PDB file of C-alpha atoms in Angstrom:
ATOM      1  CA  MET K1120      70.705 -20.334 111.756  1.00  0.00           C
ATOM      2  CA  SER K1121      71.339 -16.681 110.801  1.00  0.00           C
ATOM      3  CA  TYR K1122      71.753 -15.191 107.358  1.00  0.00           C
ATOM      4  CA  PRO K1123      73.350 -11.796 107.625  1.00  0.00           C
ATOM      5  CA  TYR K1124      73.520 -11.300 103.870  1.00  0.00           C
ATOM      6  CA  LEU K1125      71.412 -12.053 100.894  1.00  0.00           C
ATOM      7  CA  SER K1126      74.238 -14.365  99.603  1.00  0.00           C
ATOM      8  CA  ASP K1127      73.834 -16.333 102.754  1.00  0.00           C
ATOM      9  CA  VAL K1128      70.131 -16.936 102.093  1.00  0.00           C
ATOM     10  CA  ILE K1129      70.739 -17.974  98.407  1.00  0.00           C
ATOM     11  CA  LYS K1130      73.573 -20.341  99.455  1.00  0.00           C
ATOM     12  CA  ALA K1131      71.370 -21.983 102.058  1.00  0.00           C
ATOM     13  CA  TRP K1132      68.511 -22.487  99.644  1.00  0.00           C
ATOM     14  CA  THR K1133      70.313 -23.302  96.464  1.00  0.00           C
ATOM     15  CA  GLY K1134      74.016 -24.161  97.380  1.00  0.00           C
ATOM     16  CA  TYR K1135      75.331 -21.403  95.079  1.00  0.00           C
ATOM     17  CA  GLU K1136      77.664 -18.789  96.313  1.00  0.00           C
ATOM     18  CA  LEU K1137      76.870 -15.347  94.786  1.00  0.00           C
ATOM     19  CA  PRO K1138      78.606 -11.988  95.483  1.00  0.00           C
ATOM     20  CA  LEU K1139      75.363 -10.359  96.855  1.00  0.00           C
ATOM     21  CA  PRO K1140      76.585  -8.534 100.099  1.00  0.00           C
ATOM     22  CA  LEU K1141      73.226  -7.075 100.726  1.00  0.00           C
ATOM     23  CA  ALA K1142      72.450  -6.943 104.535  1.00  0.00           C
ATOM     24  CA  THR K1143      69.189  -8.829 105.254  1.00  0.00           C
ATOM     25  CA  PHE K1144      68.619  -6.558 108.330  1.00  0.00           C
ATOM     26  CA  GLY K1145      68.622  -3.482 106.009  1.00  0.00           C
ATOM     27  CA  MET K1146      66.396  -5.217 103.429  1.00  0.00           C
ATOM     28  CA  PHE K1147      63.746  -5.953 106.131  1.00  0.00           C
ATOM     29  CA  VAL K1148      63.984  -2.359 107.454  1.00  0.00           C
ATOM     30  CA  ALA K1149      63.532  -1.039 103.921  1.00  0.00           C
ATOM     31  CA  LEU K1150      60.589  -3.430 103.460  1.00  0.00           C
ATOM     32  CA  GLY K1151      59.086  -2.262 106.654  1.00  0.00           C
ATOM     33  CA  ALA K1152      59.438   1.350 105.689  1.00  0.00           C
ATOM     34  CA  LEU K1153      57.842   0.691 102.366  1.00  0.00           C
ATOM     35  CA  VAL K1154      54.910  -1.103 103.803  1.00  0.00           C
ATOM     36  CA  ALA K1155      54.390   1.460 106.653  1.00  0.00           C
ATOM     37  CA  GLY K1156      54.662   4.264 104.060  1.00  0.00           C
ATOM     38  CA  ALA K1157      51.951   2.608 101.832  1.00  0.00           C
ATOM     39  CA  LEU K1158      49.669   2.169 104.836  1.00  0.00           C
ATOM     40  CA  PHE K1159      50.229   5.748 106.061  1.00  0.00           C
ATOM     41  CA  ARG K1160      49.485   7.167 102.649  1.00  0.00           C
ATOM     42  CA  ALA K1161      46.225   5.228 102.428  1.00  0.00           C
ATOM     43  CA  GLU K1162      45.183   6.278 105.900  1.00  0.00           C
ATOM     44  CA  LEU K1163      45.871   9.983 105.133  1.00  0.00           C
ATOM     45  CA  LYS K1164      43.950   9.730 101.934  1.00  0.00           C
ATOM     46  CA  ARG K1165      40.943   8.351 103.872  1.00  0.00           C
ATOM     47  CA  LEU K1166      41.161  11.082 106.406  1.00  0.00           C
ATOM     48  CA  HIS K1167      41.656  13.773 103.741  1.00  0.00           C
ATOM     49  CA  GLU K1168      38.558  12.486 101.802  1.00  0.00           C
ATOM     50  CA  ALA K1169      36.587  12.574 104.941  1.00  0.00           C
ATOM     51  CA  GLY K1170      37.543  16.079 105.672  1.00  0.00           C
ATOM     52  CA  ARG K1171      39.418  15.429 108.827  1.00  0.00           C
ATOM     53  CA  ILE K1172      42.769  16.571 107.365  1.00  0.00           C
ATOM     54  CA  GLY K1173      43.225  19.457 105.101  1.00  0.00           C
ATOM     55  CA  PRO K1174      45.755  19.926 102.287  1.00  0.00           C
ATOM     56  CA  ALA K1175      49.520  20.318 102.913  1.00  0.00           C
ATOM     57  CA  ARG K1176      51.288  23.541 101.984  1.00  0.00           C
ATOM     58  CA  VAL K1177      54.371  22.666  99.902  1.00  0.00           C
ATOM     59  CA  ARG K1178      56.381  25.420  98.191  1.00  0.00           C
ATOM     60  CA  GLY K1179      53.492  27.803  98.184  1.00  0.00           C
ATOM     61  CA  ALA K1180      50.967  25.276  96.733  1.00  0.00           C
ATOM     62  CA  ASP K1181      48.214  23.195  98.443  1.00  0.00           C
ATOM     63  CA  VAL K1182      48.623  19.382  97.841  1.00  0.00           C
ATOM     64  CA  PRO K1183      46.763  16.454  99.211  1.00  0.00           C
ATOM     65  CA  PRO K1184      48.498  15.314 102.483  1.00  0.00           C
ATOM     66  CA  GLN K1185      49.239  11.899 101.199  1.00  0.00           C
ATOM     67  CA  ASP K1186      51.485  13.436  98.458  1.00  0.00           C
ATOM     68  CA  VAL K1187      54.008  14.383 101.070  1.00  0.00           C
ATOM     69  CA  VAL K1188      54.420  10.937 102.531  1.00  0.00           C
ATOM     70  CA  SER K1189      57.601  10.000 100.481  1.00  0.00           C
ATOM     71  CA  ASP K1190      59.429  13.133 101.725  1.00  0.00           C
ATOM     72  CA  PHE K1191      58.135  12.590 105.108  1.00  0.00           C
ATOM     73  CA  MET K1192      59.442   9.045 105.155  1.00  0.00           C
ATOM     74  CA  VAL K1193      62.851  10.003 104.117  1.00  0.00           C
ATOM     75  CA  VAL K1194      63.207  12.654 106.877  1.00  0.00           C
ATOM     76  CA  VAL K1195      61.824  10.296 109.528  1.00  0.00           C
ATOM     77  CA  MET K1196      64.115   7.492 108.451  1.00  0.00           C
ATOM     78  CA  VAL K1197      67.301   9.485 108.507  1.00  0.00           C
ATOM     79  CA  ALA K1198      66.447  11.024 111.881  1.00  0.00           C
ATOM     80  CA  GLY K1199      65.364   7.621 113.190  1.00  0.00           C
ATOM     81  CA  VAL K1200      68.663   5.896 112.181  1.00  0.00           C
ATOM     82  CA  PHE K1201      70.602   8.708 113.873  1.00  0.00           C
ATOM     83  CA  GLY K1202      68.485   8.525 116.945  1.00  0.00           C
ATOM     84  CA  ALA K1203      68.738   4.882 117.122  1.00  0.00           C
ATOM     85  CA  ARG K1204      72.539   4.898 116.856  1.00  0.00           C
ATOM     86  CA  LEU K1205      72.768   7.761 119.330  1.00  0.00           C
ATOM     87  CA  PHE K1206      70.622   6.045 121.969  1.00  0.00           C
ATOM     88  CA  HIS K1207      72.565   2.773 121.642  1.00  0.00           C
ATOM     89  CA  ILE K1208      75.820   4.731 122.169  1.00  0.00           C
ATOM     90  CA  LEU K1209      74.352   6.402 125.359  1.00  0.00           C
ATOM     91  CA  GLU K1210      73.339   2.936 126.528  1.00  0.00           C
ATOM     92  CA  HIS K1211      76.822   1.606 125.996  1.00  0.00           C
ATOM     93  CA  THR K1212      79.129   4.512 126.800  1.00  0.00           C
ATOM     94  CA  ASP K1213      81.939   2.166 127.941  1.00  0.00           C
ATOM     95  CA  GLN K1214      82.092   0.468 124.555  1.00  0.00           C
ATOM     96  CA  PHE K1215      81.957   3.857 122.855  1.00  0.00           C
ATOM     97  CA  ALA K1216      84.930   5.120 124.936  1.00  0.00           C
ATOM     98  CA  ALA K1217      86.942   2.101 124.060  1.00  0.00           C
ATOM     99  CA  ASP K1218      86.060   2.156 120.335  1.00  0.00           C
ATOM    100  CA  PRO K1219      84.186   5.295 119.142  1.00  0.00           C
ATOM    101  CA  MET K1220      84.411   4.716 115.370  1.00  0.00           C
ATOM    102  CA  GLY K1221      83.601   1.088 115.827  1.00  0.00           C
ATOM    103  CA  MET K1222      80.415   1.903 117.729  1.00  0.00           C
ATOM    104  CA  ILE K1223      79.432   4.588 115.181  1.00  0.00           C
ATOM    105  CA  PHE K1224      79.994   2.530 112.145  1.00  0.00           C
ATOM    106  CA  THR K1225      79.054  -0.860 113.362  1.00  0.00           C
ATOM    107  CA  ARG K1226      76.662  -2.975 111.250  1.00  0.00           C
ATOM    108  CA  SER K1227      74.403  -3.646 114.399  1.00  0.00           C
ATOM    109  CA  GLY K1228      73.435  -1.776 117.558  1.00  0.00           C
ATOM    110  CA  LEU K1229      70.378   0.289 117.134  1.00  0.00           C
ATOM    111  CA  SER K1230      67.927   1.491 119.876  1.00  0.00           C
ATOM    112  CA  ILE K1231      64.283   1.416 118.638  1.00  0.00           C
ATOM    113  CA  PHE K1232      63.196   3.918 121.176  1.00  0.00           C
ATOM    114  CA  GLY K1233      66.046   6.326 119.984  1.00  0.00           C
ATOM    115  CA  GLY K1234      64.644   6.005 116.427  1.00  0.00           C
ATOM    116  CA  LEU K1235      61.105   6.398 117.568  1.00  0.00           C
ATOM    117  CA  ILE K1236      61.782   9.613 119.545  1.00  0.00           C
ATOM    118  CA  LEU K1237      64.096  11.450 117.122  1.00  0.00           C
ATOM    119  CA  GLY K1238      62.062  10.129 114.052  1.00  0.00           C
ATOM    120  CA  THR K1239      58.751  11.394 115.597  1.00  0.00           C
ATOM    121  CA  LEU K1240      60.271  14.743 116.493  1.00  0.00           C
ATOM    122  CA  ALA K1241      61.769  15.175 112.994  1.00  0.00           C
ATOM    123  CA  GLY K1242      58.325  14.180 111.451  1.00  0.00           C
ATOM    124  CA  MET K1243      56.520  16.802 113.608  1.00  0.00           C
ATOM    125  CA  VAL K1244      58.948  19.525 112.262  1.00  0.00           C
ATOM    126  CA  CYS K1245      58.047  18.560 108.778  1.00  0.00           C
ATOM    127  CA  VAL K1246      54.362  18.446 109.602  1.00  0.00           C
ATOM    128  CA  ARG K1247      54.476  22.022 111.039  1.00  0.00           C
ATOM    129  CA  ARG K1248      56.412  23.337 108.061  1.00  0.00           C
ATOM    130  CA  TRP K1249      53.683  21.844 105.734  1.00  0.00           C
ATOM    131  CA  ARG K1250      50.957  23.400 107.853  1.00  0.00           C
ATOM    132  CA  LEU K1251      49.459  20.105 108.694  1.00  0.00           C
ATOM    133  CA  PRO K1252      47.702  19.284 111.992  1.00  0.00           C
ATOM    134  CA  VAL K1253      50.089  17.134 114.294  1.00  0.00           C
ATOM    135  CA  ARG K1254      47.588  14.967 116.143  1.00  0.00           C
ATOM    136  CA  PRO K1255      45.602  13.640 113.227  1.00  0.00           C
ATOM    137  CA  LEU K1256      48.770  12.689 111.444  1.00  0.00           C
ATOM    138  CA  LEU K1257      50.072  10.908 114.527  1.00  0.00           C
ATOM    139  CA  ASP K1258      46.762   8.888 114.573  1.00  0.00           C
ATOM    140  CA  ALA K1259      47.136   8.081 110.866  1.00  0.00           C
ATOM    141  CA  ALA K1260      50.779   7.009 111.509  1.00  0.00           C
ATOM    142  CA  ALA K1261      50.247   4.816 114.597  1.00  0.00           C
ATOM    143  CA  PRO K1262      49.103   1.599 112.788  1.00  0.00           C
ATOM    144  CA  ALA K1263      51.735   2.024 110.117  1.00  0.00           C
ATOM    145  CA  MET K1264      54.536   2.520 112.591  1.00  0.00           C
ATOM    146  CA  MET K1265      53.676  -0.665 114.483  1.00  0.00           C
ATOM    147  CA  LEU K1266      53.501  -2.786 111.358  1.00  0.00           C
ATOM    148  CA  GLY K1267      56.802  -1.369 110.074  1.00  0.00           C
ATOM    149  CA  TYR K1268      58.356  -2.290 113.464  1.00  0.00           C
ATOM    150  CA  ALA K1269      57.022  -5.870 113.226  1.00  0.00           C
ATOM    151  CA  ILE K1270      58.553  -6.235 109.815  1.00  0.00           C
ATOM    152  CA  GLY K1271      61.856  -4.746 111.022  1.00  0.00           C
ATOM    153  CA  ARG K1272      62.183  -7.170 113.745  1.00  0.00           C
ATOM    154  CA  ILE K1273      62.166 -10.022 111.171  1.00  0.00           C
ATOM    155  CA  GLY K1274      65.402  -8.558 109.987  1.00  0.00           C
ATOM    156  CA  CYS K1275      66.883  -8.865 113.452  1.00  0.00           C
ATOM    157  CA  GLN K1276      65.851 -12.414 113.546  1.00  0.00           C
ATOM    158  CA  VAL K1277      67.145 -13.429 110.171  1.00  0.00           C
ATOM    159  CA  SER K1278      70.435 -11.542 110.420  1.00  0.00           C
ATOM    160  CA  GLY K1279      71.083 -12.482 114.051  1.00  0.00           C
ATOM    161  CA  ASP K1280      72.067  -8.910 114.994  1.00  0.00           C
ATOM    162  CA  GLY K1281      72.411  -9.429 118.613  1.00  0.00           C
ATOM    163  CA  ASP K1282      68.943  -8.511 119.811  1.00  0.00           C
ATOM    164  CA  TRP K1283      68.288 -11.930 121.170  1.00  0.00           C
ATOM    165  CA  GLY K1284      67.411 -12.667 124.737  1.00  0.00           C
ATOM    166  CA  ILE K1285      69.132 -14.361 127.743  1.00  0.00           C
ATOM    167  CA  ALA K1286      69.906 -18.060 127.938  1.00  0.00           C
ATOM    168  CA  ALA K1287      66.678 -20.065 127.474  1.00  0.00           C
ATOM    169  CA  ASN K1288      65.413 -22.283 130.405  1.00  0.00           C
ATOM    170  CA  MET K1289      64.254 -25.344 128.658  1.00  0.00           C
ATOM    171  CA  ALA K1290      62.631 -26.696 131.820  1.00  0.00           C
ATOM    172  CA  LEU K1291      60.037 -23.965 131.451  1.00  0.00           C
ATOM    173  CA  LYS K1292      59.133 -24.716 127.756  1.00  0.00           C
ATOM    174  CA  PRO K1293      55.585 -25.967 127.257  1.00  0.00           C
ATOM    175  CA  ASP K1294      55.464 -29.406 125.493  1.00  0.00           C
ATOM    176  CA  TRP K1295      53.257 -28.159 122.686  1.00  0.00           C
ATOM    177  CA  LEU K1296      55.745 -25.303 121.787  1.00  0.00           C
ATOM    178  CA  PRO K1297      58.393 -26.026 119.117  1.00  0.00           C
ATOM    179  CA  ALA K1298      61.814 -25.938 120.420  1.00  0.00           C
ATOM    180  CA  TRP K1299      63.025 -23.344 117.851  1.00  0.00           C
ATOM    181  CA  PHE K1300      60.450 -20.961 119.144  1.00  0.00           C
ATOM    182  CA  TRP K1301      61.949 -21.291 122.637  1.00  0.00           C
ATOM    183  CA  ALA K1302      65.693 -21.338 122.119  1.00  0.00           C
ATOM    184  CA  GLN K1303      68.031 -20.659 119.216  1.00  0.00           C
ATOM    185  CA  THR K1304      71.931 -20.558 118.861  1.00  0.00           C
ATOM    186  CA  TYR K1305      71.885 -18.008 115.880  1.00  0.00           C
ATOM    187  CA  ASP K1306      74.754 -19.828 114.011  1.00  0.00           C
ATOM    188  CA  ASN K1307      76.504 -17.642 111.570  1.00  0.00           C
ATOM    189  CA  ASN K1308      75.076 -14.509 113.216  1.00  0.00           C
ATOM    190  CA  ILE K1309      76.431 -11.069 112.108  1.00  0.00           C
ATOM    191  CA  TYR K1310      78.425 -10.681 115.374  1.00  0.00           C
ATOM    192  CA  GLY K1311      80.207 -14.002 114.884  1.00  0.00           C
ATOM    193  CA  GLU K1312      79.294 -14.883 118.412  1.00  0.00           C
ATOM    194  CA  LEU K1313      79.122 -18.481 119.539  1.00  0.00           C
ATOM    195  CA  ILE K1314      75.997 -19.137 121.615  1.00  0.00           C
ATOM    196  CA  ALA K1315      76.071 -22.336 123.796  1.00  0.00           C
ATOM    197  CA  LEU K1316      73.334 -24.963 123.637  1.00  0.00           C
ATOM    198  CA  PRO K1317      70.460 -24.903 124.285  1.00  0.00           C
ATOM    199  CA  GLY K1318      70.532 -21.314 123.128  1.00  0.00           C
ATOM    200  CA  VAL K1319      68.797 -18.026 123.931  1.00  0.00           C
ATOM    201  CA  TYR K1320      65.308 -16.763 123.637  1.00  0.00           C
ATOM    202  CA  PRO K1321      64.664 -15.657 120.046  1.00  0.00           C
ATOM    203  CA  THR K1322      63.177 -12.274 121.297  1.00  0.00           C
ATOM    204  CA  PRO K1323      62.911 -10.665 117.703  1.00  0.00           C
ATOM    205  CA  MET K1324      60.288 -13.408 116.916  1.00  0.00           C
ATOM    206  CA  TYR K1325      58.390 -12.567 120.001  1.00  0.00           C
ATOM    207  CA  GLU K1326      58.524  -8.872 119.153  1.00  0.00           C
ATOM    208  CA  THR K1327      57.297  -9.345 115.654  1.00  0.00           C
ATOM    209  CA  ALA K1328      54.459 -11.496 116.964  1.00  0.00           C
ATOM    210  CA  MET K1329      53.400  -8.882 119.714  1.00  0.00           C
ATOM    211  CA  ALA K1330      53.862  -5.890 117.210  1.00  0.00           C
ATOM    212  CA  ALA K1331      51.711  -7.695 114.665  1.00  0.00           C
ATOM    213  CA  LEU K1332      48.986  -8.149 117.214  1.00  0.00           C
ATOM    214  CA  CYS K1333      49.279  -4.503 118.326  1.00  0.00           C
ATOM    215  CA  PHE K1334      48.917  -3.499 114.856  1.00  0.00           C
ATOM    216  CA  ALA K1335      45.779  -5.493 114.314  1.00  0.00           C
ATOM    217  CA  LEU K1336      44.292  -3.785 117.394  1.00  0.00           C
ATOM    218  CA  LEU K1337      45.349  -0.315 116.240  1.00  0.00           C
ATOM    219  CA  TRP K1338      43.805  -0.928 112.780  1.00  0.00           C
ATOM    220  CA  ALA K1339      40.683  -2.141 114.287  1.00  0.00           C
ATOM    221  CA  LEU K1340      40.459   0.935 116.559  1.00  0.00           C
ATOM    222  CA  ARG K1341      41.412   3.501 113.761  1.00  0.00           C
ATOM    223  CA  LYS K1342      37.762   4.689 113.218  1.00  0.00           C
ATOM    224  CA  HIS K1343      37.151   5.349 116.979  1.00  0.00           C
ATOM    225  CA  ALA K1344      34.820   7.973 118.255  1.00  0.00           C
ATOM    226  CA  PHE K1345      37.199   9.569 120.763  1.00  0.00           C
ATOM    227  CA  GLY K1346      39.310  12.657 120.555  1.00  0.00           C
ATOM    228  CA  ILE K1347      41.979  13.406 117.919  1.00  0.00           C
ATOM    229  CA  GLY K1348      45.232  11.822 119.071  1.00  0.00           C
ATOM    230  CA  TRP K1349      43.655   9.118 121.081  1.00  0.00           C
ATOM    231  CA  LEU K1350      44.820   6.276 118.731  1.00  0.00           C
ATOM    232  CA  PHE K1351      48.404   7.457 118.963  1.00  0.00           C
ATOM    233  CA  SER K1352      48.065   7.429 122.775  1.00  0.00           C
ATOM    234  CA  VAL K1353      47.062   3.893 122.501  1.00  0.00           C
ATOM    235  CA  TYR K1354      50.061   3.263 120.345  1.00  0.00           C
ATOM    236  CA  LEU K1355      52.348   4.693 122.974  1.00  0.00           C
ATOM    237  CA  MET K1356      50.940   2.355 125.557  1.00  0.00           C
ATOM    238  CA  LEU K1357      51.250  -0.716 123.346  1.00  0.00           C
ATOM    239  CA  ALA K1358      54.718   0.135 122.330  1.00  0.00           C
ATOM    240  CA  GLY K1359      55.693   0.608 125.952  1.00  0.00           C
ATOM    241  CA  VAL K1360      54.057  -2.561 127.235  1.00  0.00           C
ATOM    242  CA  GLU K1361      55.537  -4.638 124.373  1.00  0.00           C
ATOM    243  CA  ARG K1362      58.962  -3.448 125.034  1.00  0.00           C
ATOM    244  CA  LEU K1363      58.679  -3.595 128.887  1.00  0.00           C
ATOM    245  CA  LEU K1364      57.698  -7.300 128.645  1.00  0.00           C
ATOM    246  CA  ILE K1365      60.539  -8.246 126.342  1.00  0.00           C
ATOM    247  CA  GLU K1366      63.144  -6.415 128.376  1.00  0.00           C
ATOM    248  CA  GLN K1367      62.606  -9.132 131.078  1.00  0.00           C
ATOM    249  CA  ILE K1368      64.284 -11.782 128.966  1.00  0.00           C
ATOM    250  CA  ARG K1369      66.932  -9.578 127.223  1.00  0.00           C
ATOM    251  CA  VAL K1370      70.447  -8.643 128.294  1.00  0.00           C
ATOM    252  CA  ASN K1371      70.904  -4.876 128.408  1.00  0.00           C
ATOM    253  CA  PRO K1372      73.026  -2.702 130.764  1.00  0.00           C
ATOM    254  CA  ALA K1373      70.993  -1.422 133.671  1.00  0.00           C
ATOM    255  CA  PHE K1374      71.130   1.971 135.262  1.00  0.00           C
ATOM    256  CA  ASN K1375      70.534   2.972 138.810  1.00  0.00           C
ATOM    257  CA  VAL K1376      67.429   5.297 138.935  1.00  0.00           C
ATOM    258  CA  ALA K1377      66.376   6.372 142.408  1.00  0.00           C
ATOM    259  CA  GLY K1378      67.584   3.099 143.799  1.00  0.00           C
ATOM    260  CA  LEU K1379      65.922   1.043 141.194  1.00  0.00           C
ATOM    261  CA  HIS K1380      67.964  -0.915 138.538  1.00  0.00           C
ATOM    262  CA  ALA K1381      66.388  -0.481 135.031  1.00  0.00           C
ATOM    263  CA  THR K1382      67.602  -0.503 131.472  1.00  0.00           C
ATOM    264  CA  GLN K1383      67.262   2.457 129.192  1.00  0.00           C
ATOM    265  CA  ALA K1384      64.532   0.706 127.306  1.00  0.00           C
ATOM    266  CA  GLU K1385      62.597  -0.023 130.440  1.00  0.00           C
ATOM    267  CA  ILE K1386      62.772   3.510 131.586  1.00  0.00           C
ATOM    268  CA  ILE K1387      61.551   4.909 128.203  1.00  0.00           C
ATOM    269  CA  ALA K1388      58.860   2.081 128.096  1.00  0.00           C
ATOM    270  CA  VAL K1389      57.343   3.206 131.436  1.00  0.00           C
ATOM    271  CA  ALA K1390      57.524   6.826 130.367  1.00  0.00           C
ATOM    272  CA  LEU K1391      55.545   5.933 127.195  1.00  0.00           C
ATOM    273  CA  ILE K1392      52.926   3.922 129.104  1.00  0.00           C
ATOM    274  CA  VAL K1393      52.351   6.680 131.617  1.00  0.00           C
ATOM    275  CA  LEU K1394      52.196   9.380 128.880  1.00  0.00           C
ATOM    276  CA  GLY K1395      49.863   7.301 126.618  1.00  0.00           C
ATOM    277  CA  ALA K1396      47.606   6.373 129.470  1.00  0.00           C
ATOM    278  CA  ILE K1397      47.150  10.009 130.674  1.00  0.00           C
ATOM    279  CA  SER K1398      46.594  11.258 127.066  1.00  0.00           C
ATOM    280  CA  SER K1399      44.260   8.627 126.153  1.00  0.00           C
ATOM    281  CA  LEU K1400      42.128   9.136 129.260  1.00  0.00           C
ATOM    282  CA  ARG K1401      41.979  12.810 128.691  1.00  0.00           C
ATOM    283  CA  LEU K1402      41.007  12.413 125.080  1.00  0.00           C
ATOM    284  CA  ARG K1403      38.449   9.678 125.847  1.00  0.00           C
ATOM    285  CA  LEU K1404      36.779  12.043 128.383  1.00  0.00           C
ATOM    286  CA  ARG K1405      37.000  14.825 125.824  1.00  0.00           C
ATOM    287  CA  LEU K1406      38.839  17.044 128.290  1.00  0.00           C
ATOM    288  CA  PRO K1407      40.827  19.942 126.900  1.00  0.00           C
ATOM    289  CA  VAL K1408      44.404  18.973 126.067  1.00  0.00           C
ATOM    290  CA  ILE K1409      47.263  21.335 125.480  1.00  0.00           C
ATOM    291  CA  VAL K1410      48.670  19.477 122.428  1.00  0.00           C
ATOM    292  CA  ALA K1411      49.004  21.185 119.019  1.00  0.00           C
TER     293      ALA K1411
END
C-alpha cells in the first residue's frame, strides 16, 4: 500500500479524512536533508576543533565552518533538485518531447545521480567562495550524504513514486523472507498505476537498507589515516556499486554505448566506481593528486 500524502497516512491509521495534502516523498526528503545537515555540521565542528579545517570567510569575517551549513544545504538542495529533474528529462527525452510541461512539473521523476552531480558542483562553488578546502569538506559530507539518501528512499517507498523494480519472480524468493520484502503492488501509488500480482521488487526498500549499511561503513572509517579526500572516494565507490546492483532489477531506458546497452544510471555508476577506486588508491598510497 502507498501513501502519497500525509492525509493518506492519517486515514489509514485513524480512519479520519483530513485535508493535509503534504507529499510524503517531500517530507522524507526534507527529513533526510535535516538529518544529513545535522550530521554534516557535527563532523565539520569535529574537524575544525581538531585543526583540520580552518574558518570560513563570510562577508569579510571569519566564522566556524559549521556555521555555513544552513546556507550550504539550501544551495545544494536547490541545485540537486534541478539536476535530478534535468537528468530525468535527459533519460526520458521521448516523454519530454510529448509533454514538456508535464515532465517539468510532475510530482515524481527525479534522478539521484543528477542531484548528486549538480548538488556537489554547486556545493563546491560555495566552498570556494567561503575559502574553505574542498577535499576535507567532501570527506565530512560523505557519511551525511549517504544517510540522507537512505532516508529519502523511504519517501519513494511510502509514496509509491515509480522507483520500484521489475516484476518479482516469486520462485526465487527464499522461504524465510517475508513476501512483502520480495514483491509489492504499491496500491494507491502516486502514479495511479495498477500493478499486477504478485507485484514488483520494492527496490526503494533495498536501497534504503544498502545505503544505511554504506553509511555505517563510512561513519566507522571517518577517522582513517589516509590522505584527505579518501573517505569521499570510498563514498563514490559505494554509491556506484549500490546503484549498479539495484539497476539490475529496475526498469529504465537503456542507451547504446559502444555496442553495450546500459541505462544512464549504470553508466554514471561505473564512472563513479572507477573514479572513486583510482582516487582512493592514490590517496591510500599517499601519491600526489591534482585535486584542490
